[in-house]
Coordinates of C-alpha atoms in Angstrom, one line a residue:
M1 CA 28.4 -13.6 -11.6
K2 CA 27.6 -10.0 -12.2
N3 CA 26.6 -10.6 -15.9
K4 CA 24.4 -13.5 -14.8
T5 CA 22.7 -11.3 -12.2
V6 CA 22.0 -8.7 -14.8
S7 CA 20.5 -11.2 -17.2
I8 CA 18.2 -12.5 -14.5
L9 CA 17.0 -9.0 -13.6
E10 CA 16.3 -8.3 -17.3
K11 CA 14.0 -11.3 -17.4
L12 CA 12.0 -10.2 -14.4
D13 CA 8.5 -9.0 -14.9
L14 CA 9.1 -5.5 -13.5
S15 CA 6.3 -3.3 -12.3
L16 CA 5.2 -0.4 -14.5
S17 CA 6.8 2.1 -12.1
R18 CA 10.1 0.2 -12.2
K19 CA 10.0 0.1 -16.0
F20 CA 9.4 3.9 -16.1
N21 CA 12.1 4.6 -13.6
N22 CA 14.6 2.5 -15.7
S23 CA 13.5 4.3 -18.9
I24 CA 14.4 7.8 -17.5
K25 CA 17.8 7.0 -16.0
I26 CA 20.7 9.2 -17.1
K27 CA 23.3 6.8 -18.5
D28 CA 26.1 9.3 -19.1
F29 CA 26.8 12.9 -20.1
S30 CA 28.6 12.2 -23.3
N31 CA 25.9 13.8 -25.5
Y32 CA 25.0 16.5 -23.0
K33 CA 25.3 20.1 -24.2
K34 CA 24.5 23.0 -21.9
T35 CA 21.9 25.3 -23.4
P36 CA 22.9 29.0 -22.9
Y37 CA 20.4 31.0 -20.9
S38 CA 20.0 33.5 -23.7
T39 CA 18.5 30.8 -25.9
W40 CA 16.1 29.3 -23.4
P41 CA 12.5 29.3 -24.5
E42 CA 10.0 31.3 -22.5
Q43 CA 8.5 28.3 -20.8
W44 CA 11.8 27.5 -19.2
K45 CA 12.2 30.9 -17.6
K46 CA 8.8 32.3 -16.8
I47 CA 7.2 31.3 -13.5
Y48 CA 3.5 30.5 -14.1
Y49 CA 0.6 31.1 -11.6
K50 CA -2.8 29.6 -11.7
A51 CA -5.7 31.8 -10.6
Y52 CA -9.5 31.8 -10.6
P53 CA -10.2 35.5 -11.3
R54 CA -14.0 35.1 -11.4
M55 CA -14.1 33.5 -8.0
N56 CA -14.5 35.3 -4.7
Q57 CA -11.3 35.7 -2.7
A58 CA -10.9 35.4 1.0
L59 CA -7.8 37.4 2.0
L60 CA -5.7 35.7 4.7
P61 CA -4.1 37.6 7.5
V62 CA -0.5 38.8 7.0
P63 CA 1.6 35.8 8.1
V64 CA 3.8 36.4 11.2
A65 CA 7.4 35.2 11.1
A66 CA 7.7 33.2 14.4
K67 CA 10.8 32.1 16.2
W68 CA 10.3 28.4 15.5
S69 CA 12.8 25.7 16.5
L70 CA 13.8 23.4 13.6
N71 CA 15.3 21.1 16.1
D72 CA 12.1 20.8 18.2
A73 CA 10.0 20.4 15.0
L74 CA 12.2 17.6 13.7
V75 CA 12.3 15.7 17.0
K76 CA 8.6 16.1 17.8
R77 CA 7.2 15.6 14.3
V78 CA 4.8 12.7 14.1
S79 CA 1.9 11.7 11.8
T80 CA -1.2 12.4 13.8
R81 CA -4.7 10.9 13.1
K82 CA -6.5 11.9 16.3
F83 CA -8.1 15.3 15.9
T84 CA -10.5 17.2 18.2
K85 CA -12.9 18.7 15.6
K86 CA -12.1 22.2 16.9
Y87 CA -11.8 25.1 14.4
I88 CA -8.4 25.9 13.2
K89 CA -7.4 29.5 13.9
I90 CA -7.3 31.8 10.8
S91 CA -3.8 33.0 11.9
D92 CA -2.6 29.4 12.0
L93 CA -4.1 28.6 8.6
S94 CA -2.4 31.7 7.1
N95 CA 1.0 30.8 8.6
L96 CA 0.7 27.2 7.5
L97 CA -0.1 28.0 3.9
Y98 CA 2.4 30.8 3.6
F99 CA 5.5 29.3 5.2
S100 CA 5.0 25.9 3.5
G101 CA 4.6 27.1 -0.1
G102 CA 3.9 30.9 -0.3
L103 CA 5.9 33.6 -2.1
K104 CA 8.8 34.7 0.1
Q105 CA 8.6 38.2 -1.2
L106 CA 5.4 38.9 0.7
L107 CA 7.5 39.2 3.9
F108 CA 11.0 39.2 2.4
K109 CA 11.1 41.7 -0.4
K110 CA 14.4 40.7 -1.9
A111 CA 13.4 37.1 -2.3
G112 CA 11.8 37.5 -5.7
E113 CA 9.4 34.8 -6.8
R114 CA 11.1 32.0 -4.8
R115 CA 9.1 29.9 -2.4
F116 CA 10.0 28.0 0.8
Y117 CA 10.8 24.7 -0.9
P118 CA 13.1 23.8 -3.8
S119 CA 11.8 23.3 -7.3
A120 CA 13.7 21.9 -10.2
G121 CA 14.5 24.8 -12.5
A122 CA 12.1 27.0 -10.5
R123 CA 9.2 25.6 -12.5
Y124 CA 6.9 25.3 -9.5
P125 CA 4.4 22.8 -10.9
L126 CA 2.5 22.3 -7.6
E127 CA -0.9 23.9 -6.9
I128 CA -2.6 23.9 -3.5
Y129 CA -6.3 23.3 -2.9
P130 CA -7.4 23.5 0.7
I131 CA -10.8 21.8 1.4
V132 CA -11.9 23.6 4.5
F133 CA -14.2 21.8 7.0
R134 CA -13.6 23.8 10.2
S135 CA -11.8 27.2 10.3
E136 CA -12.3 30.6 11.9
N137 CA -13.5 33.2 9.5
I138 CA -13.4 30.8 6.5
K139 CA -16.6 29.1 5.5
P140 CA -16.5 25.4 4.6
G141 CA -15.7 25.1 1.0
I142 CA -13.2 24.1 -1.6
Y143 CA -10.5 26.7 -2.2
H144 CA -7.4 27.4 -4.3
Y145 CA -4.5 29.0 -2.6
H146 CA -3.4 32.0 -4.7
V147 CA 0.2 32.5 -3.8
K148 CA 0.6 35.9 -5.4
S149 CA -2.1 37.5 -3.2
H150 CA -1.9 35.1 -0.2
S151 CA -5.6 34.4 -0.5
L152 CA -8.1 31.6 -0.8
E153 CA -10.1 31.6 -4.0
K154 CA -13.4 29.9 -3.4
I155 CA -14.1 27.3 -6.0
Y156 CA -17.2 25.9 -4.3
D157 CA -19.3 27.3 -1.5
K158 CA -19.6 23.9 0.0
S159 CA -16.9 21.4 1.1
F160 CA -18.8 18.5 -0.4
F161 CA -18.0 16.8 2.8
I162 CA -19.7 13.4 2.1
K163 CA -18.4 13.3 -1.5
T164 CA -14.9 14.2 -0.4
I165 CA -14.8 11.6 2.4
K166 CA -15.9 8.9 -0.1
Q167 CA -12.6 9.4 -1.9
F168 CA -10.7 8.0 1.1
N169 CA -10.9 4.8 3.2
Q170 CA -9.7 6.4 6.4
P171 CA -12.7 7.3 8.7
W172 CA -10.5 9.5 11.0
I173 CA -10.4 12.2 8.2
R174 CA -13.9 13.2 9.3
K175 CA -12.4 15.0 12.3
A176 CA -9.8 17.0 10.3
S177 CA -10.1 20.8 10.1
L178 CA -9.1 20.7 6.4
L179 CA -7.5 18.7 3.7
I180 CA -4.6 20.1 1.7
I181 CA -5.0 18.7 -1.8
V182 CA -1.8 19.1 -3.9
S183 CA -1.9 18.9 -7.7
A184 CA 0.7 19.1 -10.3
I185 CA 0.6 20.9 -13.6
F186 CA 3.0 18.5 -15.3
D187 CA 4.0 20.6 -18.4
R188 CA 5.6 23.3 -16.3
T189 CA 8.4 20.9 -15.4
E190 CA 8.2 18.4 -18.2
S191 CA 8.6 21.1 -20.9
K192 CA 12.2 21.5 -19.7
Y193 CA 13.1 18.1 -18.3
G194 CA 11.0 15.8 -20.4
D195 CA 9.9 12.5 -18.8
R196 CA 12.5 12.9 -16.0
G197 CA 10.5 15.9 -14.9
L198 CA 8.0 13.5 -13.2
R199 CA 10.7 12.5 -10.8
H200 CA 11.4 16.1 -10.0
I201 CA 7.7 16.8 -9.5
Y202 CA 7.3 14.1 -6.9
T203 CA 10.5 15.1 -5.2
E204 CA 9.1 18.6 -5.0
Y205 CA 5.9 17.3 -3.4
G206 CA 8.0 15.6 -0.7
H207 CA 9.7 18.9 0.0
Y208 CA 6.4 20.7 0.3
A209 CA 4.8 18.0 2.5
Q210 CA 7.7 18.1 4.9
N211 CA 7.3 21.8 5.3
I212 CA 3.6 21.3 6.1
N213 CA 4.4 18.7 8.7
L214 CA 7.1 20.6 10.4
I215 CA 5.2 23.9 10.5
A216 CA 2.0 22.2 11.7
Q217 CA 4.1 20.8 14.6
E218 CA 5.3 24.2 15.5
L219 CA 1.8 25.6 15.4
G220 CA 0.5 22.9 17.7
L221 CA -1.5 21.3 14.9
G222 CA -1.7 17.7 13.8
A223 CA -0.8 16.6 10.3
C224 CA -0.8 13.4 8.4
S225 CA 0.1 12.7 4.7
I226 CA -2.4 10.5 2.9
G227 CA -1.3 8.2 0.0
G228 CA -4.6 6.3 -0.4
F229 CA -7.3 8.1 -2.2
I230 CA -9.4 7.7 -5.4
D231 CA -7.4 9.9 -7.8
D232 CA -10.1 10.5 -10.4
G233 CA -12.7 11.1 -7.7
L234 CA -10.7 14.1 -6.4
N235 CA -9.8 15.2 -9.9
Q236 CA -13.4 15.3 -10.8
L237 CA -14.2 17.2 -7.6
L238 CA -11.7 19.8 -8.5
D239 CA -12.6 19.8 -12.2
F240 CA -9.2 18.7 -13.4
D241 CA -8.7 17.2 -16.9
K242 CA -6.5 14.5 -15.4
I243 CA -3.9 15.0 -18.2
D244 CA -2.5 18.5 -17.8
E245 CA -3.3 18.7 -14.0
S246 CA -3.9 15.9 -11.5
V247 CA -3.9 15.3 -7.8
I248 CA -0.6 13.8 -6.5
G249 CA -0.9 14.1 -2.7
V250 CA -3.1 14.9 0.2
I251 CA -2.3 16.1 3.7
A252 CA -4.9 16.2 6.5
I253 CA -4.6 19.0 9.1
G254 CA -6.5 19.0 12.4
T255 CA -6.5 20.5 15.9
L256 CA -5.2 18.5 18.8

């Protein structure tokens, strides 16, 4: 019966994603050889940072380590789509960006280059682009979160509100304070893990998105992850080449 089931499955017209998942499965470790750290290439060890050095920077306030309750955040966390259109506090924006994906060493000196979410091989392929609609002390615009300086690098002076909204089919986004666009620079992870690296990248996005949702809950903000968007529309808006870097997720943040 088992062999018959396998033969039936093999004949199924599987989706492209299922075919890819099957192609990157680890079958066994018989040919696995551990590579000594001393022989690792530089791209396996060095942590890379993206920056826009020619763009103006908006320094964020120093984040404040609060006594948050993980239990409360987990129990109360819910995806929220009803926002008030009020401005998000600059202190809340700072804490949200820092404690979700910032460099720990900013507040915790001995933490090195680690962040608040796990990353396969410490490759950190994710980049964060807040599109700000309503925030204290931060003008509407499209920004890049520079983790090393805990600042927002202004890519565009305008939020391109109408053009941004057209990339989604959810009208409630209009009331959000900001959208957190998350991209992946694939080669950072795939240079070490090959095609299986894509699985690690999406797993990492899940870790980051959960951080955002739990921290937003503790800050009294609403958050909702968005899976439906026009990929190339956002890629074009952020001037990505769609090959080396591409949008993989979006999270809407708003006041309640």
